[in-house]
PDB file of N, CA and C in Angstrom:
ATOM      1  N   MET A 249      61.278  25.324 -32.269  1.00 65.00           N
ATOM      2  CA  MET A 249      60.304  25.917 -33.197  1.00 65.00           C
ATOM      3  C   MET A 249      58.909  25.940 -32.561  1.00 65.00           C
ATOM      4  N   LYS A 250      58.266  27.070 -32.680  1.00 75.00           N
ATOM      5  CA  LYS A 250      56.908  27.206 -32.141  1.00 75.00           C
ATOM      6  C   LYS A 250      55.885  26.916 -33.229  1.00 75.00           C
ATOM      7  N   LYS A 251      54.892  26.153 -32.871  1.00 70.00           N
ATOM      8  CA  LYS A 251      53.799  25.934 -33.820  1.00 70.00           C
ATOM      9  C   LYS A 251      52.847  27.124 -33.760  1.00 70.00           C
ATOM     10  N   PRO A 252      52.266  27.481 -34.882  1.00 72.00           N
ATOM     11  CA  PRO A 252      51.287  28.579 -34.867  1.00 72.00           C
ATOM     12  C   PRO A 252      50.085  28.224 -33.996  1.00 72.00           C
ATOM     13  N   ARG A 253      49.674  29.196 -33.207  1.00 79.00           N
ATOM     14  CA  ARG A 253      48.614  28.942 -32.239  1.00 79.00           C
ATOM     15  C   ARG A 253      47.271  28.678 -32.913  1.00 79.00           C
ATOM     16  N   THR A 254      47.074  29.249 -34.088  1.00 85.00           N
ATOM     17  CA  THR A 254      45.778  29.106 -34.743  1.00 85.00           C
ATOM     18  C   THR A 254      45.505  27.652 -35.121  1.00 85.00           C
ATOM     19  N   SER A 255      46.532  26.956 -35.605  1.00 90.00           N
ATOM     20  CA  SER A 255      46.331  25.568 -36.013  1.00 90.00           C
ATOM     21  C   SER A 255      45.996  24.708 -34.800  1.00 90.00           C
ATOM     22  N   VAL A 256      46.663  24.969 -33.677  1.00 89.00           N
ATOM     23  CA  VAL A 256      46.379  24.204 -32.461  1.00 89.00           C
ATOM     24  C   VAL A 256      44.950  24.461 -32.008  1.00 89.00           C
ATOM     25  N   THR A 257      44.543  25.720 -32.042  1.00 92.00           N
ATOM     26  CA  THR A 257      43.181  26.059 -31.626  1.00 92.00           C
ATOM     27  C   THR A 257      42.161  25.403 -32.545  1.00 92.00           C
ATOM     28  N   LYS A 258      42.446  25.425 -33.843  1.00 92.00           N
ATOM     29  CA  LYS A 258      41.526  24.812 -34.803  1.00 92.00           C
ATOM     30  C   LYS A 258      41.427  23.313 -34.570  1.00 92.00           C
ATOM     31  N   CYS A 259      42.563  22.675 -34.311  1.00 92.00           N
ATOM     32  CA  CYS A 259      42.565  21.238 -34.059  1.00 92.00           C
ATOM     33  C   CYS A 259      41.761  20.921 -32.806  1.00 92.00           C
ATOM     34  N   MET A 260      41.974  21.695 -31.750  1.00 93.00           N
ATOM     35  CA  MET A 260      41.243  21.467 -30.510  1.00 93.00           C
ATOM     36  C   MET A 260      39.749  21.678 -30.710  1.00 93.00           C
ATOM     37  N   THR A 261      39.391  22.708 -31.483  1.00 94.00           N
ATOM     38  CA  THR A 261      37.976  22.981 -31.727  1.00 94.00           C
ATOM     39  C   THR A 261      37.339  21.843 -32.514  1.00 94.00           C
ATOM     40  N   LEU A 262      38.046  21.365 -33.535  1.00 94.00           N
ATOM     41  CA  LEU A 262      37.518  20.261 -34.333  1.00 94.00           C
ATOM     42  C   LEU A 262      37.350  19.015 -33.487  1.00 94.00           C
ATOM     43  N   ARG A 263      38.349  18.734 -32.646  1.00 95.00           N
ATOM     44  CA  ARG A 263      38.271  17.554 -31.785  1.00 95.00           C
ATOM     45  C   ARG A 263      37.113  17.686 -30.806  1.00 95.00           C
ATOM     46  N   PHE A 264      36.940  18.903 -30.247  1.00 95.00           N
ATOM     47  CA  PHE A 264      35.844  19.134 -29.304  1.00 95.00           C
ATOM     48  C   PHE A 264      34.493  18.949 -29.986  1.00 95.00           C
ATOM     49  N   LEU A 265      34.359  19.519 -31.193  1.00 94.00           N
ATOM     50  CA  LEU A 265      33.110  19.375 -31.932  1.00 94.00           C
ATOM     51  C   LEU A 265      32.841  17.912 -32.254  1.00 94.00           C
ATOM     52  N   TYR A 266      33.896  17.188 -32.653  1.00 93.00           N
ATOM     53  CA  TYR A 266      33.741  15.776 -33.002  1.00 93.00           C
ATOM     54  C   TYR A 266      33.280  14.966 -31.806  1.00 93.00           C
ATOM     55  N   THR A 267      33.953  15.172 -30.655  1.00 93.00           N
ATOM     56  CA  THR A 267      33.602  14.395 -29.466  1.00 93.00           C
ATOM     57  C   THR A 267      32.213  14.767 -28.971  1.00 93.00           C
ATOM     58  N   SER A 268      31.865  16.060 -29.008  1.00 93.00           N
ATOM     59  CA  SER A 268      30.553  16.484 -28.516  1.00 93.00           C
ATOM     60  C   SER A 268      29.442  15.919 -29.402  1.00 93.00           C
ATOM     61  N   SER A 269      29.649  15.936 -30.722  1.00 91.00           N
ATOM     62  CA  SER A 269      28.644  15.381 -31.621  1.00 91.00           C
ATOM     63  C   SER A 269      28.534  13.877 -31.426  1.00 91.00           C
ATOM     64  N   LEU A 270      29.673  13.227 -31.175  1.00 90.00           N
ATOM     65  CA  LEU A 270      29.665  11.788 -30.948  1.00 90.00           C
ATOM     66  C   LEU A 270      28.895  11.444 -29.683  1.00 90.00           C
ATOM     67  N   THR A 271      29.161  12.175 -28.605  1.00 91.00           N
ATOM     68  CA  THR A 271      28.439  11.918 -27.355  1.00 91.00           C
ATOM     69  C   THR A 271      26.960  12.246 -27.519  1.00 91.00           C
ATOM     70  N   GLY A 272      26.645  13.282 -28.293  1.00 89.00           N
ATOM     71  CA  GLY A 272      25.250  13.609 -28.542  1.00 89.00           C
ATOM     72  C   GLY A 272      24.546  12.484 -29.285  1.00 89.00           C
ATOM     73  N   LEU A 273      25.212  11.923 -30.285  1.00 86.00           N
ATOM     74  CA  LEU A 273      24.647  10.790 -31.013  1.00 86.00           C
ATOM     75  C   LEU A 273      24.436   9.608 -30.088  1.00 86.00           C
ATOM     76  N   LEU A 274      25.424   9.348 -29.216  1.00 85.00           N
ATOM     77  CA  LEU A 274      25.318   8.229 -28.291  1.00 85.00           C
ATOM     78  C   LEU A 274      24.144   8.425 -27.348  1.00 85.00           C
ATOM     79  N   THR A 275      24.026   9.631 -26.782  1.00 88.00           N
ATOM     80  CA  THR A 275      22.952   9.869 -25.822  1.00 88.00           C
ATOM     81  C   THR A 275      21.590   9.812 -26.494  1.00 88.00           C
ATOM     82  N   GLU A 276      21.520  10.133 -27.797  1.00 86.00           N
ATOM     83  CA  GLU A 276      20.238  10.083 -28.486  1.00 86.00           C
ATOM     84  C   GLU A 276      19.914   8.675 -28.971  1.00 86.00           C
ATOM     85  N   CYS A 277      20.926   7.943 -29.451  1.00 84.00           N
ATOM     86  CA  CYS A 277      20.677   6.640 -30.072  1.00 84.00           C
ATOM     87  C   CYS A 277      20.674   5.514 -29.050  1.00 84.00           C
ATOM     88  N   PHE A 278      21.491   5.628 -28.006  1.00 87.00           N
ATOM     89  CA  PHE A 278      21.655   4.505 -27.081  1.00 87.00           C
ATOM     90  C   PHE A 278      20.366   4.150 -26.349  1.00 87.00           C
ATOM     91  N   PRO A 279      19.599   5.123 -25.799  1.00 88.00           N
ATOM     92  CA  PRO A 279      18.341   4.762 -25.130  1.00 88.00           C
ATOM     93  C   PRO A 279      17.354   4.088 -26.070  1.00 88.00           C
ATOM     94  N   SER A 280      17.246   4.576 -27.297  1.00 88.00           N
ATOM     95  CA  SER A 280      16.327   3.956 -28.250  1.00 88.00           C
ATOM     96  C   SER A 280      16.789   2.543 -28.585  1.00 88.00           C
ATOM     97  N   PHE A 281      18.116   2.358 -28.691  1.00 87.00           N
ATOM     98  CA  PHE A 281      18.655   1.021 -28.944  1.00 87.00           C
ATOM     99  C   PHE A 281      18.315   0.083 -27.792  1.00 87.00           C
ATOM    100  N   LEU A 282      18.487   0.570 -26.556  1.00 89.00           N
ATOM    101  CA  LEU A 282      18.133  -0.238 -25.389  1.00 89.00           C
ATOM    102  C   LEU A 282      16.640  -0.542 -25.386  1.00 89.00           C
ATOM    103  N   TRP A 283      15.833   0.446 -25.749  1.00 89.00           N
ATOM    104  CA  TRP A 283      14.384   0.271 -25.768  1.00 89.00           C
ATOM    105  C   TRP A 283      13.989  -0.806 -26.780  1.00 89.00           C
ATOM    106  N   HIS A 284      14.569  -0.753 -27.979  1.00 90.00           N
ATOM    107  CA  HIS A 284      14.269  -1.756 -28.997  1.00 90.00           C
ATOM    108  C   HIS A 284      14.729  -3.133 -28.547  1.00 90.00           C
ATOM    109  N   THR A 285      15.897  -3.198 -27.897  1.00 90.00           N
ATOM    110  CA  THR A 285      16.394  -4.481 -27.402  1.00 90.00           C
ATOM    111  C   THR A 285      15.445  -5.051 -26.362  1.00 90.00           C
ATOM    112  N   ALA A 286      14.960  -4.201 -25.461  1.00 89.00           N
ATOM    113  CA  ALA A 286      14.034  -4.659 -24.427  1.00 89.00           C
ATOM    114  C   ALA A 286      12.737  -5.147 -25.062  1.00 89.00           C
ATOM    115  N   LEU A 287      12.257  -4.437 -26.076  1.00 89.00           N
ATOM    116  CA  LEU A 287      11.029  -4.851 -26.751  1.00 89.00           C
ATOM    117  C   LEU A 287      11.225  -6.189 -27.447  1.00 89.00           C
ATOM    118  N   ASN A 288      12.379  -6.380 -28.083  1.00 87.00           N
ATOM    119  CA  ASN A 288      12.654  -7.644 -28.754  1.00 87.00           C
ATOM    120  C   ASN A 288      12.752  -8.778 -27.745  1.00 87.00           C
ATOM    121  N   MET A 289      13.370  -8.506 -26.591  1.00 85.00           N
ATOM    122  CA  MET A 289      13.473  -9.532 -25.560  1.00 85.00           C
ATOM    123  C   MET A 289      12.083  -9.904 -25.050  1.00 85.00           C
ATOM    124  N   ARG A 290      11.218  -8.905 -24.914  1.00 82.00           N
ATOM    125  CA  ARG A 290       9.870  -9.169 -24.414  1.00 82.00           C
ATOM    126  C   ARG A 290       9.058  -9.956 -25.438  1.00 82.00           C
ATOM    127  N   ALA A 291       9.352  -9.750 -26.722  1.00 75.00           N
ATOM    128  CA  ALA A 291       8.598 -10.433 -27.767  1.00 75.00           C
ATOM    129  C   ALA A 291       8.873 -11.934 -27.738  1.00 75.00           C
ATOM    130  N   PHE A 292      10.104 -12.299 -27.394  1.00 64.00           N
ATOM    131  CA  PHE A 292      10.452 -13.720 -27.394  1.00 64.00           C
ATOM    132  C   PHE A 292       9.949 -14.441 -26.152  1.00 64.00           C
TER     133      PHE A 292
END
C-alpha cells in the first residue's frame, strides 16, 4: 500500500518548521542565557 504523498510532504514540512523554529529560539535565547550567567558569576 502506498501512502499519499501529500501527508508525507505535510509531515516533513511541519517537522522542518518545528526544528527550524526550535533552532532559531536556541540561537536567540542561548547567547542571552550565557550572558546573564556570566554577569551573575561576575556579581559573586
